[in-house]
């Protein structure tokens, strides 16, 4: 049965707001949390970029829900050994209720050290090696690794959970979905695409979890909701590899000028039509997803949580 979680956006909300949302999500009946990992927001209108590992530590003390990163890039901005330590500590704090979602990253967040941004094939190769390094370290054993992209010299994690955190690999195309099936314990993608799920399963992920996420904007005023999404999240509609290669929020703002309000109204679930919200989320269950995380765009969080508690989540579970 598909599990329904709430998505915490570090790009749009302050740390205090994220903690409050996590508590509200639990009260509303969401059974788990996902959280983004960004150095920059997608645009200045979003206006935040809390450090995800600090947030996970705070969440572990605020709620008892499982937490998954959607997603962390363990290859450029943070070395996989440092990411492994952060993930292991998170697993201990959450009593084993932590999952590490990983991906090949975006230049937006990973270019900040001044490193050249690699091609996708190289980034996929780096991710595969990073996952190997992290799994070795999760064992709690002494690790020395000298690979093509990473060196680890006599490193050991002393604080590790009883079971290693599962590693879910993000993918947006068949090639990457096959990689997720080969190296991951699960697969993360943001569209309810049954073909991608099939590619993951055929690539070796027969028993792995499939995890997705979707942003909505619940509001009694649909027009206002569309305007809000168009201002805050037009980046959701940028095509192709732009999200992976544009380096700054300013570049995303420039590209987003091509995203029309009409396109947002057609693509994003806005307003208070319960059936539409139910259908948007249920599409993931039909495509074979095990977990789907819903994020509410904008400040009207109370109306969202009240409506999902009373109307949307009960309909999804029927």
PDB file of C-alpha atoms in Angstrom:
ATOM      1  CA  UNK A   1       0.000   0.000   0.000  1.00  0.00           C
ATOM      2  CA  UNK A   2       1.305   3.428  -0.925  1.00  0.00           C
ATOM      3  CA  UNK A   3       2.438   5.594   1.989  1.00  0.00           C
ATOM      4  CA  UNK A   4       1.754   9.343   1.935  1.00  0.00           C
ATOM      5  CA  UNK A   5       4.320  11.751   3.308  1.00  0.00           C
ATOM      6  CA  UNK A   6       4.892  15.478   3.470  1.00  0.00           C
ATOM      7  CA  UNK A   7       7.675  17.232   1.577  1.00  0.00           C
ATOM      8  CA  UNK A   8       9.679  19.886   3.447  1.00  0.00           C
ATOM      9  CA  UNK A   9      11.156  22.490   1.102  1.00  0.00           C
ATOM     10  CA  UNK A  10      14.355  23.985   2.505  1.00  0.00           C
ATOM     11  CA  UNK A  11      14.372  26.425  -0.413  1.00  0.00           C
ATOM     12  CA  UNK A  12      11.072  28.096   0.460  1.00  0.00           C
ATOM     13  CA  UNK A  13      10.753  28.042   4.249  1.00  0.00           C
ATOM     14  CA  UNK A  14      12.783  29.013   7.291  1.00  0.00           C
ATOM     15  CA  UNK A  15      14.043  26.351   9.718  1.00  0.00           C
ATOM     16  CA  UNK A  16      11.343  27.233  12.270  1.00  0.00           C
ATOM     17  CA  UNK A  17       8.644  26.984   9.603  1.00  0.00           C
ATOM     18  CA  UNK A  18       9.934  23.580   8.507  1.00  0.00           C
ATOM     19  CA  UNK A  19       9.793  22.232  12.064  1.00  0.00           C
ATOM     20  CA  UNK A  20       6.250  23.568  12.465  1.00  0.00           C
ATOM     21  CA  UNK A  21       5.226  21.958   9.178  1.00  0.00           C
ATOM     22  CA  UNK A  22       6.675  18.623  10.277  1.00  0.00           C
ATOM     23  CA  UNK A  23       4.553  18.693  13.435  1.00  0.00           C
ATOM     24  CA  UNK A  24       1.464  19.705  11.472  1.00  0.00           C
ATOM     25  CA  UNK A  25       2.114  16.934   8.938  1.00  0.00           C
ATOM     26  CA  UNK A  26       2.132  14.319  11.684  1.00  0.00           C
ATOM     27  CA  UNK A  27      -1.110  15.697  13.154  1.00  0.00           C
ATOM     28  CA  UNK A  28      -2.716  15.692   9.691  1.00  0.00           C
ATOM     29  CA  UNK A  29      -2.014  11.996   9.183  1.00  0.00           C
ATOM     30  CA  UNK A  30       1.059  12.013   6.952  1.00  0.00           C
ATOM     31  CA  UNK A  31       3.198   9.031   7.905  1.00  0.00           C
ATOM     32  CA  UNK A  32       6.654  10.226   6.856  1.00  0.00           C
ATOM     33  CA  UNK A  33       8.712  13.240   5.825  1.00  0.00           C
ATOM     34  CA  UNK A  34      11.005  14.087   2.933  1.00  0.00           C
ATOM     35  CA  UNK A  35      13.344  17.067   2.873  1.00  0.00           C
ATOM     36  CA  UNK A  36      15.277  18.802   0.115  1.00  0.00           C
ATOM     37  CA  UNK A  37      19.032  19.426   0.216  1.00  0.00           C
ATOM     38  CA  UNK A  38      20.064  22.721  -1.409  1.00  0.00           C
ATOM     39  CA  UNK A  39      22.857  25.253  -1.042  1.00  0.00           C
ATOM     40  CA  UNK A  40      20.829  27.815  -3.038  1.00  0.00           C
ATOM     41  CA  UNK A  41      17.105  28.186  -3.627  1.00  0.00           C
ATOM     42  CA  UNK A  42      15.979  27.912  -7.244  1.00  0.00           C
ATOM     43  CA  UNK A  43      15.204  31.652  -7.300  1.00  0.00           C
ATOM     44  CA  UNK A  44      15.393  34.607  -4.951  1.00  0.00           C
ATOM     45  CA  UNK A  45      11.612  34.616  -4.415  1.00  0.00           C
ATOM     46  CA  UNK A  46      11.896  31.321  -2.524  1.00  0.00           C
ATOM     47  CA  UNK A  47      14.484  32.954  -0.313  1.00  0.00           C
ATOM     48  CA  UNK A  48      15.870  30.154   1.900  1.00  0.00           C
ATOM     49  CA  UNK A  49      18.488  27.404   1.934  1.00  0.00           C
ATOM     50  CA  UNK A  50      18.733  25.757   5.349  1.00  0.00           C
ATOM     51  CA  UNK A  51      21.481  23.134   5.827  1.00  0.00           C
ATOM     52  CA  UNK A  52      19.689  19.822   5.547  1.00  0.00           C
ATOM     53  CA  UNK A  53      21.757  17.925   8.128  1.00  0.00           C
ATOM     54  CA  UNK A  54      21.037  20.518  10.824  1.00  0.00           C
ATOM     55  CA  UNK A  55      17.364  20.300   9.910  1.00  0.00           C
ATOM     56  CA  UNK A  56      17.324  16.491  10.179  1.00  0.00           C
ATOM     57  CA  UNK A  57      18.875  16.698  13.640  1.00  0.00           C
ATOM     58  CA  UNK A  58      16.159  19.133  14.695  1.00  0.00           C
ATOM     59  CA  UNK A  59      13.416  17.013  13.107  1.00  0.00           C
ATOM     60  CA  UNK A  60      14.596  13.947  15.016  1.00  0.00           C
ATOM     61  CA  UNK A  61      13.800  15.767  18.261  1.00  0.00           C
ATOM     62  CA  UNK A  62      10.534  17.330  17.067  1.00  0.00           C
ATOM     63  CA  UNK A  63       8.620  14.397  15.533  1.00  0.00           C
ATOM     64  CA  UNK A  64       8.795  10.619  15.384  1.00  0.00           C
ATOM     65  CA  UNK A  65       8.259  10.280  11.631  1.00  0.00           C
ATOM     66  CA  UNK A  66      10.742   8.666   9.210  1.00  0.00           C
ATOM     67  CA  UNK A  67      12.810  11.158   7.184  1.00  0.00           C
ATOM     68  CA  UNK A  68      14.235  10.802   3.676  1.00  0.00           C
ATOM     69  CA  UNK A  69      16.472  13.243   1.819  1.00  0.00           C
ATOM     70  CA  UNK A  70      15.043  14.101  -1.615  1.00  0.00           C
ATOM     71  CA  UNK A  71      17.787  14.302  -2.622  1.00  0.00           C
ATOM     72  CA  UNK A  72      21.384  14.742  -1.489  1.00  0.00           C
ATOM     73  CA  UNK A  73      24.314  14.976  -3.902  1.00  0.00           C
ATOM     74  CA  UNK A  74      27.254  13.145  -2.246  1.00  0.00           C
ATOM     75  CA  UNK A  75      29.800  13.781  -4.989  1.00  0.00           C
ATOM     76  CA  UNK A  76      30.970  17.408  -5.316  1.00  0.00           C
ATOM     77  CA  UNK A  77      29.967  19.885  -2.607  1.00  0.00           C
ATOM     78  CA  UNK A  78      30.346  17.227   0.107  1.00  0.00           C
ATOM     79  CA  UNK A  79      32.764  14.292  -0.120  1.00  0.00           C
ATOM     80  CA  UNK A  80      30.994  10.915   0.160  1.00  0.00           C
ATOM     81  CA  UNK A  81      32.850  10.179   3.414  1.00  0.00           C
ATOM     82  CA  UNK A  82      31.413  13.339   5.007  1.00  0.00           C
ATOM     83  CA  UNK A  83      27.961  12.569   3.595  1.00  0.00           C
ATOM     84  CA  UNK A  84      28.212   9.051   5.023  1.00  0.00           C
ATOM     85  CA  UNK A  85      28.989  10.442   8.486  1.00  0.00           C
ATOM     86  CA  UNK A  86      26.036  12.841   8.280  1.00  0.00           C
ATOM     87  CA  UNK A  87      23.700  10.076   7.102  1.00  0.00           C
ATOM     88  CA  UNK A  88      24.883   7.609   9.750  1.00  0.00           C
ATOM     89  CA  UNK A  89      24.364  10.134  12.546  1.00  0.00           C
ATOM     90  CA  UNK A  90      20.910  10.924  11.141  1.00  0.00           C
ATOM     91  CA  UNK A  91      20.115   7.210  11.191  1.00  0.00           C
ATOM     92  CA  UNK A  92      21.084   7.013  14.870  1.00  0.00           C
ATOM     93  CA  UNK A  93      19.119  10.132  15.828  1.00  0.00           C
ATOM     94  CA  UNK A  94      16.026   8.835  14.024  1.00  0.00           C
ATOM     95  CA  UNK A  95      16.293   5.331  15.470  1.00  0.00           C
ATOM     96  CA  UNK A  96      16.734   3.727  12.064  1.00  0.00           C
ATOM     97  CA  UNK A  97      13.948   5.755  10.438  1.00  0.00           C
ATOM     98  CA  UNK A  98      16.251   7.565   8.013  1.00  0.00           C
ATOM     99  CA  UNK A  99      16.703   6.921   4.293  1.00  0.00           C
ATOM    100  CA  UNK A 100      19.380   8.574   2.169  1.00  0.00           C
ATOM    101  CA  UNK A 101      18.041   9.745  -1.169  1.00  0.00           C
ATOM    102  CA  UNK A 102      20.934  10.617  -3.490  1.00  0.00           C
ATOM    103  CA  UNK A 103      21.353  12.011  -6.986  1.00  0.00           C
ATOM    104  CA  UNK A 104      23.869  13.383  -9.460  1.00  0.00           C
ATOM    105  CA  UNK A 105      23.078  16.924  -8.346  1.00  0.00           C
ATOM    106  CA  UNK A 106      22.630  20.330  -9.902  1.00  0.00           C
ATOM    107  CA  UNK A 107      25.251  22.911 -10.757  1.00  0.00           C
ATOM    108  CA  UNK A 108      23.080  25.370  -8.794  1.00  0.00           C
ATOM    109  CA  UNK A 109      24.250  23.786  -5.550  1.00  0.00           C
ATOM    110  CA  UNK A 110      27.440  21.944  -6.421  1.00  0.00           C
ATOM    111  CA  UNK A 111      29.449  24.629  -8.267  1.00  0.00           C
ATOM    112  CA  UNK A 112      30.084  26.676  -5.118  1.00  0.00           C
ATOM    113  CA  UNK A 113      33.659  25.393  -4.641  1.00  0.00           C
ATOM    114  CA  UNK A 114      34.506  26.504  -8.174  1.00  0.00           C
ATOM    115  CA  UNK A 115      34.905  22.988  -9.559  1.00  0.00           C
ATOM    116  CA  UNK A 116      34.047  22.344 -13.198  1.00  0.00           C
ATOM    117  CA  UNK A 117      30.575  20.846 -13.594  1.00  0.00           C
ATOM    118  CA  UNK A 118      30.954  17.347 -15.102  1.00  0.00           C
ATOM    119  CA  UNK A 119      28.851  15.768 -17.832  1.00  0.00           C
ATOM    120  CA  UNK A 120      25.996  13.502 -16.802  1.00  0.00           C
ATOM    121  CA  UNK A 121      27.976  10.332 -17.632  1.00  0.00           C
ATOM    122  CA  UNK A 122      30.809  11.437 -15.369  1.00  0.00           C
ATOM    123  CA  UNK A 123      28.419  12.500 -12.618  1.00  0.00           C
ATOM    124  CA  UNK A 124      26.707   9.088 -12.779  1.00  0.00           C
ATOM    125  CA  UNK A 125      30.096   7.403 -12.512  1.00  0.00           C
ATOM    126  CA  UNK A 126      30.969   9.585  -9.520  1.00  0.00           C
ATOM    127  CA  UNK A 127      27.642   8.761  -7.857  1.00  0.00           C
ATOM    128  CA  UNK A 128      28.197   5.035  -8.278  1.00  0.00           C
ATOM    129  CA  UNK A 129      31.617   5.262  -6.640  1.00  0.00           C
ATOM    130  CA  UNK A 130      30.271   7.546  -3.886  1.00  0.00           C
ATOM    131  CA  UNK A 131      27.537   5.037  -3.013  1.00  0.00           C
ATOM    132  CA  UNK A 132      30.186   2.304  -2.835  1.00  0.00           C
ATOM    133  CA  UNK A 133      32.291   4.415  -0.454  1.00  0.00           C
ATOM    134  CA  UNK A 134      29.321   5.265   1.763  1.00  0.00           C
ATOM    135  CA  UNK A 135      28.185   1.650   2.029  1.00  0.00           C
ATOM    136  CA  UNK A 136      31.686   0.629   3.122  1.00  0.00           C
ATOM    137  CA  UNK A 137      31.704   3.321   5.796  1.00  0.00           C
ATOM    138  CA  UNK A 138      28.216   2.441   7.052  1.00  0.00           C
ATOM    139  CA  UNK A 139      29.687  -0.899   8.166  1.00  0.00           C
ATOM    140  CA  UNK A 140      31.622   0.863  10.943  1.00  0.00           C
ATOM    141  CA  UNK A 141      34.820  -0.778   9.712  1.00  0.00           C
ATOM    142  CA  UNK A 142      38.098   0.959   8.885  1.00  0.00           C
ATOM    143  CA  UNK A 143      37.975   1.988   5.235  1.00  0.00           C
ATOM    144  CA  UNK A 144      40.724   2.862   2.782  1.00  0.00           C
ATOM    145  CA  UNK A 145      39.559   3.509  -0.767  1.00  0.00           C
ATOM    146  CA  UNK A 146      41.510   4.734  -3.762  1.00  0.00           C
ATOM    147  CA  UNK A 147      39.173   5.061  -6.706  1.00  0.00           C
ATOM    148  CA  UNK A 148      38.944   7.048  -9.897  1.00  0.00           C
ATOM    149  CA  UNK A 149      37.151   9.971  -8.243  1.00  0.00           C
ATOM    150  CA  UNK A 150      37.566   9.585  -4.469  1.00  0.00           C
ATOM    151  CA  UNK A 151      40.219   8.739  -1.941  1.00  0.00           C
ATOM    152  CA  UNK A 152      39.427   7.665   1.608  1.00  0.00           C
ATOM    153  CA  UNK A 153      42.384   7.116   3.935  1.00  0.00           C
ATOM    154  CA  UNK A 154      41.961   5.060   7.103  1.00  0.00           C
ATOM    155  CA  UNK A 155      38.469   6.384   7.850  1.00  0.00           C
ATOM    156  CA  UNK A 156      36.010   4.845  10.256  1.00  0.00           C
ATOM    157  CA  UNK A 157      32.562   5.914  11.381  1.00  0.00           C
ATOM    158  CA  UNK A 158      32.191   5.305  15.093  1.00  0.00           C
ATOM    159  CA  UNK A 159      28.543   6.437  15.294  1.00  0.00           C
ATOM    160  CA  UNK A 160      26.500   4.174  13.033  1.00  0.00           C
ATOM    161  CA  UNK A 161      22.910   2.875  13.221  1.00  0.00           C
ATOM    162  CA  UNK A 162      22.225  -0.812  13.802  1.00  0.00           C
ATOM    163  CA  UNK A 163      21.278  -1.171  10.133  1.00  0.00           C
ATOM    164  CA  UNK A 164      22.825   0.905   7.342  1.00  0.00           C
ATOM    165  CA  UNK A 165      20.518   3.612   5.983  1.00  0.00           C
ATOM    166  CA  UNK A 166      18.882   2.514   2.721  1.00  0.00           C
ATOM    167  CA  UNK A 167      20.171   4.440  -0.294  1.00  0.00           C
ATOM    168  CA  UNK A 168      17.535   5.611  -2.794  1.00  0.00           C
ATOM    169  CA  UNK A 169      18.869   6.831  -6.128  1.00  0.00           C
ATOM    170  CA  UNK A 170      17.201   9.660  -8.040  1.00  0.00           C
ATOM    171  CA  UNK A 171      16.682   9.318 -11.789  1.00  0.00           C
ATOM    172  CA  UNK A 172      14.720  11.124 -14.502  1.00  0.00           C
ATOM    173  CA  UNK A 173      15.449   8.938 -17.539  1.00  0.00           C
ATOM    174  CA  UNK A 174      15.724   5.229 -18.435  1.00  0.00           C
ATOM    175  CA  UNK A 175      19.529   5.169 -18.294  1.00  0.00           C
ATOM    176  CA  UNK A 176      19.604   6.670 -14.806  1.00  0.00           C
ATOM    177  CA  UNK A 177      16.705   4.438 -13.684  1.00  0.00           C
ATOM    178  CA  UNK A 178      18.757   1.389 -14.623  1.00  0.00           C
ATOM    179  CA  UNK A 179      21.658   2.786 -12.584  1.00  0.00           C
ATOM    180  CA  UNK A 180      19.275   3.205  -9.639  1.00  0.00           C
ATOM    181  CA  UNK A 181      18.243  -0.430 -10.012  1.00  0.00           C
ATOM    182  CA  UNK A 182      21.856  -1.562 -10.016  1.00  0.00           C
ATOM    183  CA  UNK A 183      23.252   0.439  -7.081  1.00  0.00           C
ATOM    184  CA  UNK A 184      20.251   1.600  -5.048  1.00  0.00           C
ATOM    185  CA  UNK A 185      17.915   0.189  -2.415  1.00  0.00           C
ATOM    186  CA  UNK A 186      15.214   2.332  -3.982  1.00  0.00           C
ATOM    187  CA  UNK A 187      14.389   4.731  -6.782  1.00  0.00           C
ATOM    188  CA  UNK A 188      13.377   8.401  -6.599  1.00  0.00           C
ATOM    189  CA  UNK A 189      11.619  10.245  -9.404  1.00  0.00           C
ATOM    190  CA  UNK A 190       9.219  13.173  -9.448  1.00  0.00           C
ATOM    191  CA  UNK A 191       6.757  12.109 -12.161  1.00  0.00           C
ATOM    192  CA  UNK A 192       4.326   9.153 -11.960  1.00  0.00           C
ATOM    193  CA  UNK A 193       5.993   7.376 -14.872  1.00  0.00           C
ATOM    194  CA  UNK A 194       5.318   3.638 -14.880  1.00  0.00           C
ATOM    195  CA  UNK A 195       7.911   3.118 -17.639  1.00  0.00           C
ATOM    196  CA  UNK A 196      10.669   4.552 -15.448  1.00  0.00           C
ATOM    197  CA  UNK A 197       9.521   2.348 -12.591  1.00  0.00           C
ATOM    198  CA  UNK A 198       9.782  -0.602 -14.974  1.00  0.00           C
ATOM    199  CA  UNK A 199      13.318   0.405 -16.003  1.00  0.00           C
ATOM    200  CA  UNK A 200      14.314   0.523 -12.333  1.00  0.00           C
ATOM    201  CA  UNK A 201      12.797  -2.902 -11.671  1.00  0.00           C
ATOM    202  CA  UNK A 202      14.455  -4.418 -14.735  1.00  0.00           C
ATOM    203  CA  UNK A 203      17.792  -2.830 -13.811  1.00  0.00           C
ATOM    204  CA  UNK A 204      17.936  -4.805 -10.580  1.00  0.00           C
ATOM    205  CA  UNK A 205      15.527  -2.994  -8.297  1.00  0.00           C
ATOM    206  CA  UNK A 206      12.902  -5.726  -8.119  1.00  0.00           C
ATOM    207  CA  UNK A 207      12.567  -5.406  -4.341  1.00  0.00           C
ATOM    208  CA  UNK A 208      13.468  -1.726  -3.939  1.00  0.00           C
ATOM    209  CA  UNK A 209      11.148   1.084  -2.924  1.00  0.00           C
ATOM    210  CA  UNK A 210       9.904   3.581  -5.491  1.00  0.00           C
ATOM    211  CA  UNK A 211       9.604   7.109  -4.093  1.00  0.00           C
ATOM    212  CA  UNK A 212       8.082  10.219  -5.655  1.00  0.00           C
ATOM    213  CA  UNK A 213       7.128  13.759  -4.815  1.00  0.00           C
ATOM    214  CA  UNK A 214       4.738  16.418  -6.051  1.00  0.00           C
ATOM    215  CA  UNK A 215       4.097  20.061  -5.206  1.00  0.00           C
ATOM    216  CA  UNK A 216       0.569  21.465  -4.995  1.00  0.00           C
ATOM    217  CA  UNK A 217      -0.971  24.752  -3.928  1.00  0.00           C
ATOM    218  CA  UNK A 218      -4.152  24.327  -1.892  1.00  0.00           C
ATOM    219  CA  UNK A 219      -6.144  27.556  -1.779  1.00  0.00           C
ATOM    220  CA  UNK A 220      -9.756  28.700  -1.824  1.00  0.00           C
ATOM    221  CA  UNK A 221      -8.711  31.155  -4.566  1.00  0.00           C
ATOM    222  CA  UNK A 222      -7.371  29.166  -7.504  1.00  0.00           C
ATOM    223  CA  UNK A 223      -6.226  32.213  -9.459  1.00  0.00           C
ATOM    224  CA  UNK A 224      -4.213  33.421  -6.503  1.00  0.00           C
ATOM    225  CA  UNK A 225      -2.705  29.952  -6.117  1.00  0.00           C
ATOM    226  CA  UNK A 226      -1.638  29.873  -9.763  1.00  0.00           C
ATOM    227  CA  UNK A 227      -0.027  33.289  -9.361  1.00  0.00           C
ATOM    228  CA  UNK A 228       1.809  32.051  -6.290  1.00  0.00           C
ATOM    229  CA  UNK A 229       3.187  28.988  -8.045  1.00  0.00           C
ATOM    230  CA  UNK A 230       4.160  31.063 -11.079  1.00  0.00           C
ATOM    231  CA  UNK A 231       6.116  33.407  -8.807  1.00  0.00           C
ATOM    232  CA  UNK A 232       7.731  30.833  -6.521  1.00  0.00           C
ATOM    233  CA  UNK A 233       8.114  27.608  -8.518  1.00  0.00           C
ATOM    234  CA  UNK A 234       8.131  28.237 -12.287  1.00  0.00           C
ATOM    235  CA  UNK A 235      11.355  26.208 -12.268  1.00  0.00           C
ATOM    236  CA  UNK A 236       9.251  23.045 -11.911  1.00  0.00           C
ATOM    237  CA  UNK A 237       8.286  23.466 -15.578  1.00  0.00           C
ATOM    238  CA  UNK A 238      11.733  24.029 -17.078  1.00  0.00           C
ATOM    239  CA  UNK A 239      12.452  21.356 -19.703  1.00  0.00           C
ATOM    240  CA  UNK A 240      15.324  18.961 -20.266  1.00  0.00           C
ATOM    241  CA  UNK A 241      18.612  19.318 -18.419  1.00  0.00           C
ATOM    242  CA  UNK A 242      18.292  23.004 -17.534  1.00  0.00           C
ATOM    243  CA  UNK A 243      17.684  22.177 -13.866  1.00  0.00           C
ATOM    244  CA  UNK A 244      21.002  20.300 -13.764  1.00  0.00           C
ATOM    245  CA  UNK A 245      23.249  22.780 -15.589  1.00  0.00           C
ATOM    246  CA  UNK A 246      22.151  26.343 -14.728  1.00  0.00           C
ATOM    247  CA  UNK A 247      24.537  27.633 -12.029  1.00  0.00           C
ATOM    248  CA  UNK A 248      22.746  30.412 -10.122  1.00  0.00           C
ATOM    249  CA  UNK A 249      19.270  31.506  -9.022  1.00  0.00           C
ATOM    250  CA  UNK A 250      19.617  34.453 -11.409  1.00  0.00           C
ATOM    251  CA  UNK A 251      20.000  32.056 -14.343  1.00  0.00           C
ATOM    252  CA  UNK A 252      16.887  30.164 -13.242  1.00  0.00           C
ATOM    253  CA  UNK A 253      14.978  33.438 -13.030  1.00  0.00           C
ATOM    254  CA  UNK A 254      16.021  34.256 -16.583  1.00  0.00           C
ATOM    255  CA  UNK A 255      14.989  30.830 -17.894  1.00  0.00           C
ATOM    256  CA  UNK A 256      11.721  30.977 -15.964  1.00  0.00           C
ATOM    257  CA  UNK A 257      10.642  34.023 -17.948  1.00  0.00           C
ATOM    258  CA  UNK A 258       9.744  31.483 -20.645  1.00  0.00           C
ATOM    259  CA  UNK A 259       7.298  29.697 -18.310  1.00  0.00           C
ATOM    260  CA  UNK A 260       3.822  31.151 -18.757  1.00  0.00           C
ATOM    261  CA  UNK A 261       1.109  31.461 -16.154  1.00  0.00           C
ATOM    262  CA  UNK A 262      -1.098  29.303 -18.405  1.00  0.00           C
ATOM    263  CA  UNK A 263       1.488  26.526 -18.369  1.00  0.00           C
ATOM    264  CA  UNK A 264       1.567  26.623 -14.568  1.00  0.00           C
ATOM    265  CA  UNK A 265      -2.249  26.499 -14.380  1.00  0.00           C
ATOM    266  CA  UNK A 266      -2.266  23.414 -16.595  1.00  0.00           C
ATOM    267  CA  UNK A 267       0.620  21.534 -14.973  1.00  0.00           C
ATOM    268  CA  UNK A 268       0.310  22.210 -11.220  1.00  0.00           C
ATOM    269  CA  UNK A 269      -2.611  21.271  -8.989  1.00  0.00           C
ATOM    270  CA  UNK A 270      -3.919  24.573  -7.616  1.00  0.00           C
ATOM    271  CA  UNK A 271      -7.089  25.426  -5.712  1.00  0.00           C
ATOM    272  CA  UNK A 272      -9.385  23.467  -3.419  1.00  0.00           C
ATOM    273  CA  UNK A 273     -10.861  20.818  -5.709  1.00  0.00           C
ATOM    274  CA  UNK A 274     -10.526  17.729  -3.524  1.00  0.00           C
ATOM    275  CA  UNK A 275     -10.952  15.319  -6.428  1.00  0.00           C
ATOM    276  CA  UNK A 276      -8.139  16.983  -8.348  1.00  0.00           C
ATOM    277  CA  UNK A 277      -5.767  16.758  -5.390  1.00  0.00           C
ATOM    278  CA  UNK A 278      -6.698  13.117  -4.831  1.00  0.00           C
ATOM    279  CA  UNK A 279      -6.165  12.291  -8.507  1.00  0.00           C
ATOM    280  CA  UNK A 280      -2.803  14.073  -8.597  1.00  0.00           C
ATOM    281  CA  UNK A 281      -1.457  12.028  -5.701  1.00  0.00           C
ATOM    282  CA  UNK A 282      -3.182   8.774  -6.634  1.00  0.00           C
ATOM    283  CA  UNK A 283      -1.460   8.792 -10.041  1.00  0.00           C
ATOM    284  CA  UNK A 284       1.744   7.793  -8.237  1.00  0.00           C
ATOM    285  CA  UNK A 285       0.102   4.808  -6.595  1.00  0.00           C
ATOM    286  CA  UNK A 286      -1.219   3.652  -9.966  1.00  0.00           C
ATOM    287  CA  UNK A 287       2.293   3.921 -11.444  1.00  0.00           C
ATOM    288  CA  UNK A 288       3.662   1.581  -8.772  1.00  0.00           C
ATOM    289  CA  UNK A 289       5.104   4.008  -6.215  1.00  0.00           C
ATOM    290  CA  UNK A 290       5.558   2.881  -2.617  1.00  0.00           C
ATOM    291  CA  UNK A 291       5.871   6.379  -1.141  1.00  0.00           C
ATOM    292  CA  UNK A 292       4.713   9.778  -2.402  1.00  0.00           C
ATOM    293  CA  UNK A 293       5.495  13.083  -0.705  1.00  0.00           C
ATOM    294  CA  UNK A 294       3.252  16.132  -1.140  1.00  0.00           C
ATOM    295  CA  UNK A 295       4.567  19.654  -0.649  1.00  0.00           C
ATOM    296  CA  UNK A 296       2.393  22.744  -0.243  1.00  0.00           C
ATOM    297  CA  UNK A 297       3.584  25.855  -2.053  1.00  0.00           C
ATOM    298  CA  UNK A 298       3.192  29.193  -0.288  1.00  0.00           C
ATOM    299  CA  UNK A 299       2.208  30.389   3.183  1.00  0.00           C
ATOM    300  CA  UNK A 300      -1.292  28.901   3.416  1.00  0.00           C
ATOM    301  CA  UNK A 301      -0.073  25.787   5.234  1.00  0.00           C
ATOM    302  CA  UNK A 302      -2.935  25.639   7.766  1.00  0.00           C
ATOM    303  CA  UNK A 303      -5.608  25.289   5.100  1.00  0.00           C
ATOM    304  CA  UNK A 304      -3.545  22.638   3.346  1.00  0.00           C
ATOM    305  CA  UNK A 305      -3.044  20.510   6.447  1.00  0.00           C
ATOM    306  CA  UNK A 306      -6.657  20.853   7.556  1.00  0.00           C
ATOM    307  CA  UNK A 307      -7.983  19.888   4.141  1.00  0.00           C
ATOM    308  CA  UNK A 308      -5.610  16.977   3.640  1.00  0.00           C
ATOM    309  CA  UNK A 309      -6.400  15.661   7.133  1.00  0.00           C
ATOM    310  CA  UNK A 310     -10.157  15.902   6.698  1.00  0.00           C
ATOM    311  CA  UNK A 311     -10.640  15.264   2.974  1.00  0.00           C
ATOM    312  CA  UNK A 312      -7.694  14.267   0.805  1.00  0.00           C
ATOM    313  CA  UNK A 313      -5.814  11.676   2.854  1.00  0.00           C
ATOM    314  CA  UNK A 314      -8.993   9.792   3.887  1.00  0.00           C
ATOM    315  CA  UNK A 315     -10.030   9.622   0.206  1.00  0.00           C
ATOM    316  CA  UNK A 316      -6.589   8.342  -0.805  1.00  0.00           C
ATOM    317  CA  UNK A 317      -6.734   5.583   1.805  1.00  0.00           C
ATOM    318  CA  UNK A 318     -10.193   4.371   0.874  1.00  0.00           C
TER     319      UNK A 318
END
